[in-house]
């Protein structure tokens, strides 16, 4: 009976021990599951972060490309503007140069025309030179004669003025003499009367 009781106790102990081990195993399994779950969760989060980073990088790259395109477009526009400006300047310079050339050619033509005219006039003058010279001589002679005539007239006029002046002086002197004679004659007459009365 004691042995039976002892065997049962051993059996009970074994059972208890087994249960404890089972419990431990269960706990360990649960811990493992929990750890596995956490590990999976962490992996998912890392994956999500990676995806988000990749997405952000792609967005950045897109923005970068967009900015680069805009920059290129601006540069292209600036280059075009610069080229247009240079083309316009070249065109303006060309027009200016052509205008100046035209002006210079016209001036040369005008100058040649003037030179030709002058030559023709010189030729004309040369041919009619003697005639002109003769006419010129005549004009000068006429002018000299007119000057001489004018001087002669002036001299005559002066002489006439002097004669008139002399005549006037003589006339005045004659009048004075006549007046004096009249006075003397009146005096004589008066004397004569007085003498007649005395007698």
PDB file of C-alpha atoms in Angstrom:
ATOM      1  CA  UNK A   1       0.000   0.000   0.000  1.00  0.00           C
ATOM      2  CA  UNK A   2       2.825   2.413   0.821  1.00  0.00           C
ATOM      3  CA  UNK A   3       4.608   1.553  -2.362  1.00  0.00           C
ATOM      4  CA  UNK A   4       1.407   2.180  -4.281  1.00  0.00           C
ATOM      5  CA  UNK A   5       1.027   5.529  -2.588  1.00  0.00           C
ATOM      6  CA  UNK A   6       4.658   6.361  -3.286  1.00  0.00           C
ATOM      7  CA  UNK A   7       4.273   5.396  -6.948  1.00  0.00           C
ATOM      8  CA  UNK A   8       1.210   7.572  -7.254  1.00  0.00           C
ATOM      9  CA  UNK A   9       3.036  10.504  -5.717  1.00  0.00           C
ATOM     10  CA  UNK A  10       5.879  10.040  -8.161  1.00  0.00           C
ATOM     11  CA  UNK A  11       3.350   9.814 -10.949  1.00  0.00           C
ATOM     12  CA  UNK A  12       1.687  12.984  -9.687  1.00  0.00           C
ATOM     13  CA  UNK A  13       5.073  14.693  -9.494  1.00  0.00           C
ATOM     14  CA  UNK A  14       5.909  13.656 -13.036  1.00  0.00           C
ATOM     15  CA  UNK A  15       2.532  14.863 -14.213  1.00  0.00           C
ATOM     16  CA  UNK A  16       3.047  18.187 -12.466  1.00  0.00           C
ATOM     17  CA  UNK A  17       6.520  18.516 -13.870  1.00  0.00           C
ATOM     18  CA  UNK A  18       5.223  17.729 -17.363  1.00  0.00           C
ATOM     19  CA  UNK A  19       2.459  20.289 -16.971  1.00  0.00           C
ATOM     20  CA  UNK A  20       4.975  22.884 -15.858  1.00  0.00           C
ATOM     21  CA  UNK A  21       7.154  22.103 -18.841  1.00  0.00           C
ATOM     22  CA  UNK A  22       4.140  22.270 -21.137  1.00  0.00           C
ATOM     23  CA  UNK A  23       3.250  25.644 -19.581  1.00  0.00           C
ATOM     24  CA  UNK A  24       6.788  26.835 -20.078  1.00  0.00           C
ATOM     25  CA  UNK A  25       6.769  25.650 -23.660  1.00  0.00           C
ATOM     26  CA  UNK A  26       3.431  27.376 -24.217  1.00  0.00           C
ATOM     27  CA  UNK A  27       4.823  30.600 -22.743  1.00  0.00           C
ATOM     28  CA  UNK A  28       7.963  30.276 -24.801  1.00  0.00           C
ATOM     29  CA  UNK A  29       5.891  29.647 -27.934  1.00  0.00           C
ATOM     30  CA  UNK A  30       3.675  32.628 -27.155  1.00  0.00           C
ATOM     31  CA  UNK A  31       6.795  34.755 -26.590  1.00  0.00           C
ATOM     32  CA  UNK A  32       8.204  33.547 -29.863  1.00  0.00           C
ATOM     33  CA  UNK A  33       4.951  34.347 -31.660  1.00  0.00           C
ATOM     34  CA  UNK A  34       4.883  37.752 -30.026  1.00  0.00           C
ATOM     35  CA  UNK A  35       8.501  38.392 -31.082  1.00  0.00           C
ATOM     36  CA  UNK A  36       7.775  37.172 -34.599  1.00  0.00           C
ATOM     37  CA  UNK A  37       4.768  39.473 -34.797  1.00  0.00           C
ATOM     38  CA  UNK A  38       6.834  42.461 -33.593  1.00  0.00           C
ATOM     39  CA  UNK A  39       9.597  41.567 -36.073  1.00  0.00           C
ATOM     40  CA  UNK A  40       7.059  41.425 -38.917  1.00  0.00           C
ATOM     41  CA  UNK A  41       5.562  44.711 -37.806  1.00  0.00           C
ATOM     42  CA  UNK A  42       9.018  46.318 -37.718  1.00  0.00           C
ATOM     43  CA  UNK A  43       9.788  44.931 -41.172  1.00  0.00           C
ATOM     44  CA  UNK A  44       6.526  46.320 -42.532  1.00  0.00           C
ATOM     45  CA  UNK A  45       7.248  49.723 -41.017  1.00  0.00           C
ATOM     46  CA  UNK A  46      10.764  49.685 -42.504  1.00  0.00           C
ATOM     47  CA  UNK A  47       9.291  48.692 -45.855  1.00  0.00           C
ATOM     48  CA  UNK A  48       6.765  51.507 -45.593  1.00  0.00           C
ATOM     49  CA  UNK A  49       9.483  54.008 -44.692  1.00  0.00           C
ATOM     50  CA  UNK A  50      11.570  52.771 -47.605  1.00  0.00           C
ATOM     51  CA  UNK A  51       8.620  53.178 -49.964  1.00  0.00           C
ATOM     52  CA  UNK A  52       7.886  56.655 -48.619  1.00  0.00           C
ATOM     53  CA  UNK A  53      11.552  57.647 -48.984  1.00  0.00           C
ATOM     54  CA  UNK A  54      11.627  56.236 -52.506  1.00  0.00           C
ATOM     55  CA  UNK A  55       8.435  58.125 -53.330  1.00  0.00           C
ATOM     56  CA  UNK A  56       9.886  61.349 -51.844  1.00  0.00           C
ATOM     57  CA  UNK A  57      13.138  60.809 -53.781  1.00  0.00           C
ATOM     58  CA  UNK A  58      11.158  60.301 -56.983  1.00  0.00           C
ATOM     59  CA  UNK A  59       9.177  63.498 -56.280  1.00  0.00           C
ATOM     60  CA  UNK A  60      12.447  65.359 -55.645  1.00  0.00           C
ATOM     61  CA  UNK A  61      13.874  63.983 -58.881  1.00  0.00           C
ATOM     62  CA  UNK A  62      10.741  65.084 -60.741  1.00  0.00           C
ATOM     63  CA  UNK A  63      10.975  68.577 -59.224  1.00  0.00           C
ATOM     64  CA  UNK A  64      14.671  68.677 -60.099  1.00  0.00           C
ATOM     65  CA  UNK A  65      13.919  67.670 -63.709  1.00  0.00           C
ATOM     66  CA  UNK A  66      11.109  70.226 -63.876  1.00  0.00           C
ATOM     67  CA  UNK A  67      13.414  72.973 -62.539  1.00  0.00           C
ATOM     68  CA  UNK A  68      16.107  71.889 -65.002  1.00  0.00           C
ATOM     69  CA  UNK A  69      13.578  72.054 -67.894  1.00  0.00           C
ATOM     70  CA  UNK A  70      12.428  75.509 -66.791  1.00  0.00           C
ATOM     71  CA  UNK A  71      16.061  76.658 -66.457  1.00  0.00           C
ATOM     72  CA  UNK A  72      16.853  75.269 -69.928  1.00  0.00           C
ATOM     73  CA  UNK A  73      13.761  76.951 -71.380  1.00  0.00           C
ATOM     74  CA  UNK A  74      14.743  80.271 -69.768  1.00  0.00           C
ATOM     75  CA  UNK A  75      18.316  79.925 -71.044  1.00  0.00           C
ATOM     76  CA  UNK A  76      17.003  79.027 -74.505  1.00  0.00           C
ATOM     77  CA  UNK A  77      14.714  82.071 -74.465  1.00  0.00           C
ATOM     78  CA  UNK A  78      17.584  84.302 -73.290  1.00  0.00           C
ATOM     79  CA  UNK A  79      19.841  82.885 -75.996  1.00  0.00           C
ATOM     80  CA  UNK A  80      17.113  83.435 -78.612  1.00  0.00           C
ATOM     81  CA  UNK A  81      16.597  86.997 -77.364  1.00  0.00           C
ATOM     82  CA  UNK A  82      20.367  87.573 -77.477  1.00  0.00           C
ATOM     83  CA  UNK A  83      20.599  86.147 -81.002  1.00  0.00           C
ATOM     84  CA  UNK A  84      17.590  88.215 -82.129  1.00  0.00           C
ATOM     85  CA  UNK A  85      19.261  91.298 -80.657  1.00  0.00           C
ATOM     86  CA  UNK A  86      22.527  90.505 -82.452  1.00  0.00           C
ATOM     87  CA  UNK A  87      20.667  89.796 -85.717  1.00  0.00           C
ATOM     88  CA  UNK A  88      18.785  93.101 -85.401  1.00  0.00           C
ATOM     89  CA  UNK A  89      22.050  94.940 -84.646  1.00  0.00           C
ATOM     90  CA  UNK A  90      23.729  93.304 -87.667  1.00  0.00           C
ATOM     91  CA  UNK A  91      20.712  94.163 -89.822  1.00  0.00           C
ATOM     92  CA  UNK A  92      20.688  97.773 -88.534  1.00  0.00           C
ATOM     93  CA  UNK A  93      24.463  98.068 -89.070  1.00  0.00           C
ATOM     94  CA  UNK A  94      24.046  96.656 -92.575  1.00  0.00           C
ATOM     95  CA  UNK A  95      21.215  99.104 -93.359  1.00  0.00           C
ATOM     96  CA  UNK A  96      23.258 101.962 -91.924  1.00  0.00           C
ATOM     97  CA  UNK A  97      26.318 100.905 -93.923  1.00  0.00           C
ATOM     98  CA  UNK A  98      24.227 100.588 -97.111  1.00  0.00           C
ATOM     99  CA  UNK A  99      22.638 103.989 -96.507  1.00  0.00           C
ATOM    100  CA  UNK A 100      26.071 105.534 -95.927  1.00  0.00           C
ATOM    101  CA  UNK A 101      27.388 103.828 -99.082  1.00  0.00           C
ATOM    102  CA  UNK A 102      24.362 105.096-101.050  1.00  0.00           C
ATOM    103  CA  UNK A 103      24.891 108.576 -99.586  1.00  0.00           C
ATOM    104  CA  UNK A 104      28.613 108.454-100.404  1.00  0.00           C
ATOM    105  CA  UNK A 105      27.863 107.217-103.962  1.00  0.00           C
ATOM    106  CA  UNK A 106      25.267 109.971-104.415  1.00  0.00           C
ATOM    107  CA  UNK A 107      27.725 112.588-103.113  1.00  0.00           C
ATOM    108  CA  UNK A 108      30.354 111.236-105.509  1.00  0.00           C
ATOM    109  CA  UNK A 109      27.838 111.381-108.399  1.00  0.00           C
ATOM    110  CA  UNK A 110      26.791 114.907-107.396  1.00  0.00           C
ATOM    111  CA  UNK A 111      30.440 115.901-107.085  1.00  0.00           C
ATOM    112  CA  UNK A 112      31.220 114.428-110.509  1.00  0.00           C
ATOM    113  CA  UNK A 113      28.161 116.212-111.925  1.00  0.00           C
ATOM    114  CA  UNK A 114      29.286 119.502-110.346  1.00  0.00           C
ATOM    115  CA  UNK A 115      32.818 118.970-111.686  1.00  0.00           C
ATOM    116  CA  UNK A 116      31.416 118.263-115.152  1.00  0.00           C
ATOM    117  CA  UNK A 117      29.219 121.374-114.972  1.00  0.00           C
ATOM    118  CA  UNK A 118      32.174 123.463-113.832  1.00  0.00           C
ATOM    119  CA  UNK A 119      34.317 122.114-116.676  1.00  0.00           C
ATOM    120  CA  UNK A 120      31.582 122.914-119.205  1.00  0.00           C
ATOM    121  CA  UNK A 121      31.187 126.401-117.748  1.00  0.00           C
ATOM    122  CA  UNK A 122      34.975 126.914-117.832  1.00  0.00           C
ATOM    123  CA  UNK A 123      34.979 125.731-121.441  1.00  0.00           C
ATOM    124  CA  UNK A 124      32.110 128.080-122.234  1.00  0.00           C
ATOM    125  CA  UNK A 125      33.887 130.943-120.511  1.00  0.00           C
ATOM    126  CA  UNK A 126      37.072 130.114-122.391  1.00  0.00           C
ATOM    127  CA  UNK A 127      35.267 130.233-125.753  1.00  0.00           C
ATOM    128  CA  UNK A 128      33.393 133.417-124.972  1.00  0.00           C
ATOM    129  CA  UNK A 129      36.311 134.788-122.926  1.00  0.00           C
ATOM    130  CA  UNK A 130      37.404 137.409-125.454  1.00  0.00           C
ATOM    131  CA  UNK A 131      33.833 138.588-125.898  1.00  0.00           C
ATOM    132  CA  UNK A 132      33.326 138.809-122.148  1.00  0.00           C
ATOM    133  CA  UNK A 133      36.693 140.532-121.779  1.00  0.00           C
ATOM    134  CA  UNK A 134      35.750 143.038-124.445  1.00  0.00           C
ATOM    135  CA  UNK A 135      32.371 143.652-122.792  1.00  0.00           C
ATOM    136  CA  UNK A 136      34.100 143.979-119.442  1.00  0.00           C
ATOM    137  CA  UNK A 137      36.565 146.490-120.892  1.00  0.00           C
ATOM    138  CA  UNK A 138      33.691 148.483-122.369  1.00  0.00           C
ATOM    139  CA  UNK A 139      31.860 148.458-119.055  1.00  0.00           C
ATOM    140  CA  UNK A 140      34.986 149.610-117.265  1.00  0.00           C
ATOM    141  CA  UNK A 141      35.598 152.377-119.807  1.00  0.00           C
ATOM    142  CA  UNK A 142      31.961 153.435-119.529  1.00  0.00           C
ATOM    143  CA  UNK A 143      32.226 153.436-115.765  1.00  0.00           C
ATOM    144  CA  UNK A 144      35.487 155.460-115.890  1.00  0.00           C
ATOM    145  CA  UNK A 145      33.882 157.929-118.319  1.00  0.00           C
ATOM    146  CA  UNK A 146      30.845 158.298-116.059  1.00  0.00           C
ATOM    147  CA  UNK A 147      33.175 158.936-113.128  1.00  0.00           C
ATOM    148  CA  UNK A 148      35.093 161.569-115.148  1.00  0.00           C
ATOM    149  CA  UNK A 149      31.828 163.210-116.295  1.00  0.00           C
ATOM    150  CA  UNK A 150      30.591 163.196-112.749  1.00  0.00           C
ATOM    151  CA  UNK A 151      33.844 164.813-111.499  1.00  0.00           C
ATOM    152  CA  UNK A 152      33.602 167.424-114.299  1.00  0.00           C
ATOM    153  CA  UNK A 153      29.983 168.188-113.377  1.00  0.00           C
ATOM    154  CA  UNK A 154      30.988 168.554-109.736  1.00  0.00           C
ATOM    155  CA  UNK A 155      33.808 170.939-110.652  1.00  0.00           C
ATOM    156  CA  UNK A 156      31.462 173.016-112.826  1.00  0.00           C
ATOM    157  CA  UNK A 157      28.914 173.183-110.046  1.00  0.00           C
ATOM    158  CA  UNK A 158      31.579 174.308-107.568  1.00  0.00           C
ATOM    159  CA  UNK A 159      32.733 177.052-109.937  1.00  0.00           C
ATOM    160  CA  UNK A 160      29.143 178.207-110.495  1.00  0.00           C
ATOM    161  CA  UNK A 161      28.526 178.283-106.729  1.00  0.00           C
ATOM    162  CA  UNK A 162      31.691 180.370-106.246  1.00  0.00           C
ATOM    163  CA  UNK A 163      30.644 182.745-109.081  1.00  0.00           C
ATOM    164  CA  UNK A 164      27.203 183.170-107.555  1.00  0.00           C
ATOM    165  CA  UNK A 165      28.799 183.846-104.183  1.00  0.00           C
ATOM    166  CA  UNK A 166      31.111 186.479-105.773  1.00  0.00           C
ATOM    167  CA  UNK A 167      28.193 188.099-107.625  1.00  0.00           C
ATOM    168  CA  UNK A 168      26.249 188.276-104.410  1.00  0.00           C
ATOM    169  CA  UNK A 169      29.164 189.896-102.623  1.00  0.00           C
ATOM    170  CA  UNK A 170      29.640 192.376-105.488  1.00  0.00           C
ATOM    171  CA  UNK A 171      25.922 193.158-105.533  1.00  0.00           C
ATOM    172  CA  UNK A 172      25.949 193.829-101.798  1.00  0.00           C
ATOM    173  CA  UNK A 173      29.013 196.088-102.150  1.00  0.00           C
ATOM    174  CA  UNK A 174      27.306 197.968-105.065  1.00  0.00           C
ATOM    175  CA  UNK A 175      24.176 198.484-102.958  1.00  0.00           C
ATOM    176  CA  UNK A 176      26.274 199.825-100.072  1.00  0.00           C
ATOM    177  CA  UNK A 177      28.004 202.222-102.494  1.00  0.00           C
ATOM    178  CA  UNK A 178      24.685 203.318-103.989  1.00  0.00           C
ATOM    179  CA  UNK A 179      23.248 203.930-100.515  1.00  0.00           C
ATOM    180  CA  UNK A 180      26.353 205.951 -99.566  1.00  0.00           C
ATOM    181  CA  UNK A 181      26.074 207.965-102.777  1.00  0.00           C
ATOM    182  CA  UNK A 182      22.415 208.622-102.071  1.00  0.00           C
ATOM    183  CA  UNK A 183      23.290 209.822 -98.570  1.00  0.00           C
ATOM    184  CA  UNK A 184      26.067 212.072 -99.937  1.00  0.00           C
ATOM    185  CA  UNK A 185      23.729 213.487-102.602  1.00  0.00           C
ATOM    186  CA  UNK A 186      21.033 214.233-100.012  1.00  0.00           C
ATOM    187  CA  UNK A 187      23.610 215.921 -97.803  1.00  0.00           C
ATOM    188  CA  UNK A 188      24.773 218.067-100.757  1.00  0.00           C
ATOM    189  CA  UNK A 189      21.152 218.961-101.544  1.00  0.00           C
ATOM    190  CA  UNK A 190      20.529 219.991 -97.953  1.00  0.00           C
ATOM    191  CA  UNK A 191      23.670 222.154 -97.891  1.00  0.00           C
ATOM    192  CA  UNK A 192      22.616 223.800-101.140  1.00  0.00           C
ATOM    193  CA  UNK A 193      19.141 224.608 -99.791  1.00  0.00           C
ATOM    194  CA  UNK A 194      20.582 226.185 -96.656  1.00  0.00           C
ATOM    195  CA  UNK A 195      22.910 228.372 -98.721  1.00  0.00           C
ATOM    196  CA  UNK A 196      19.988 229.468-101.006  1.00  0.00           C
ATOM    197  CA  UNK A 197      17.992 230.536 -97.975  1.00  0.00           C
ATOM    198  CA  UNK A 198      20.898 232.507 -96.598  1.00  0.00           C
ATOM    199  CA  UNK A 199      21.112 234.394 -99.846  1.00  0.00           C
TER     200      UNK A 199
END
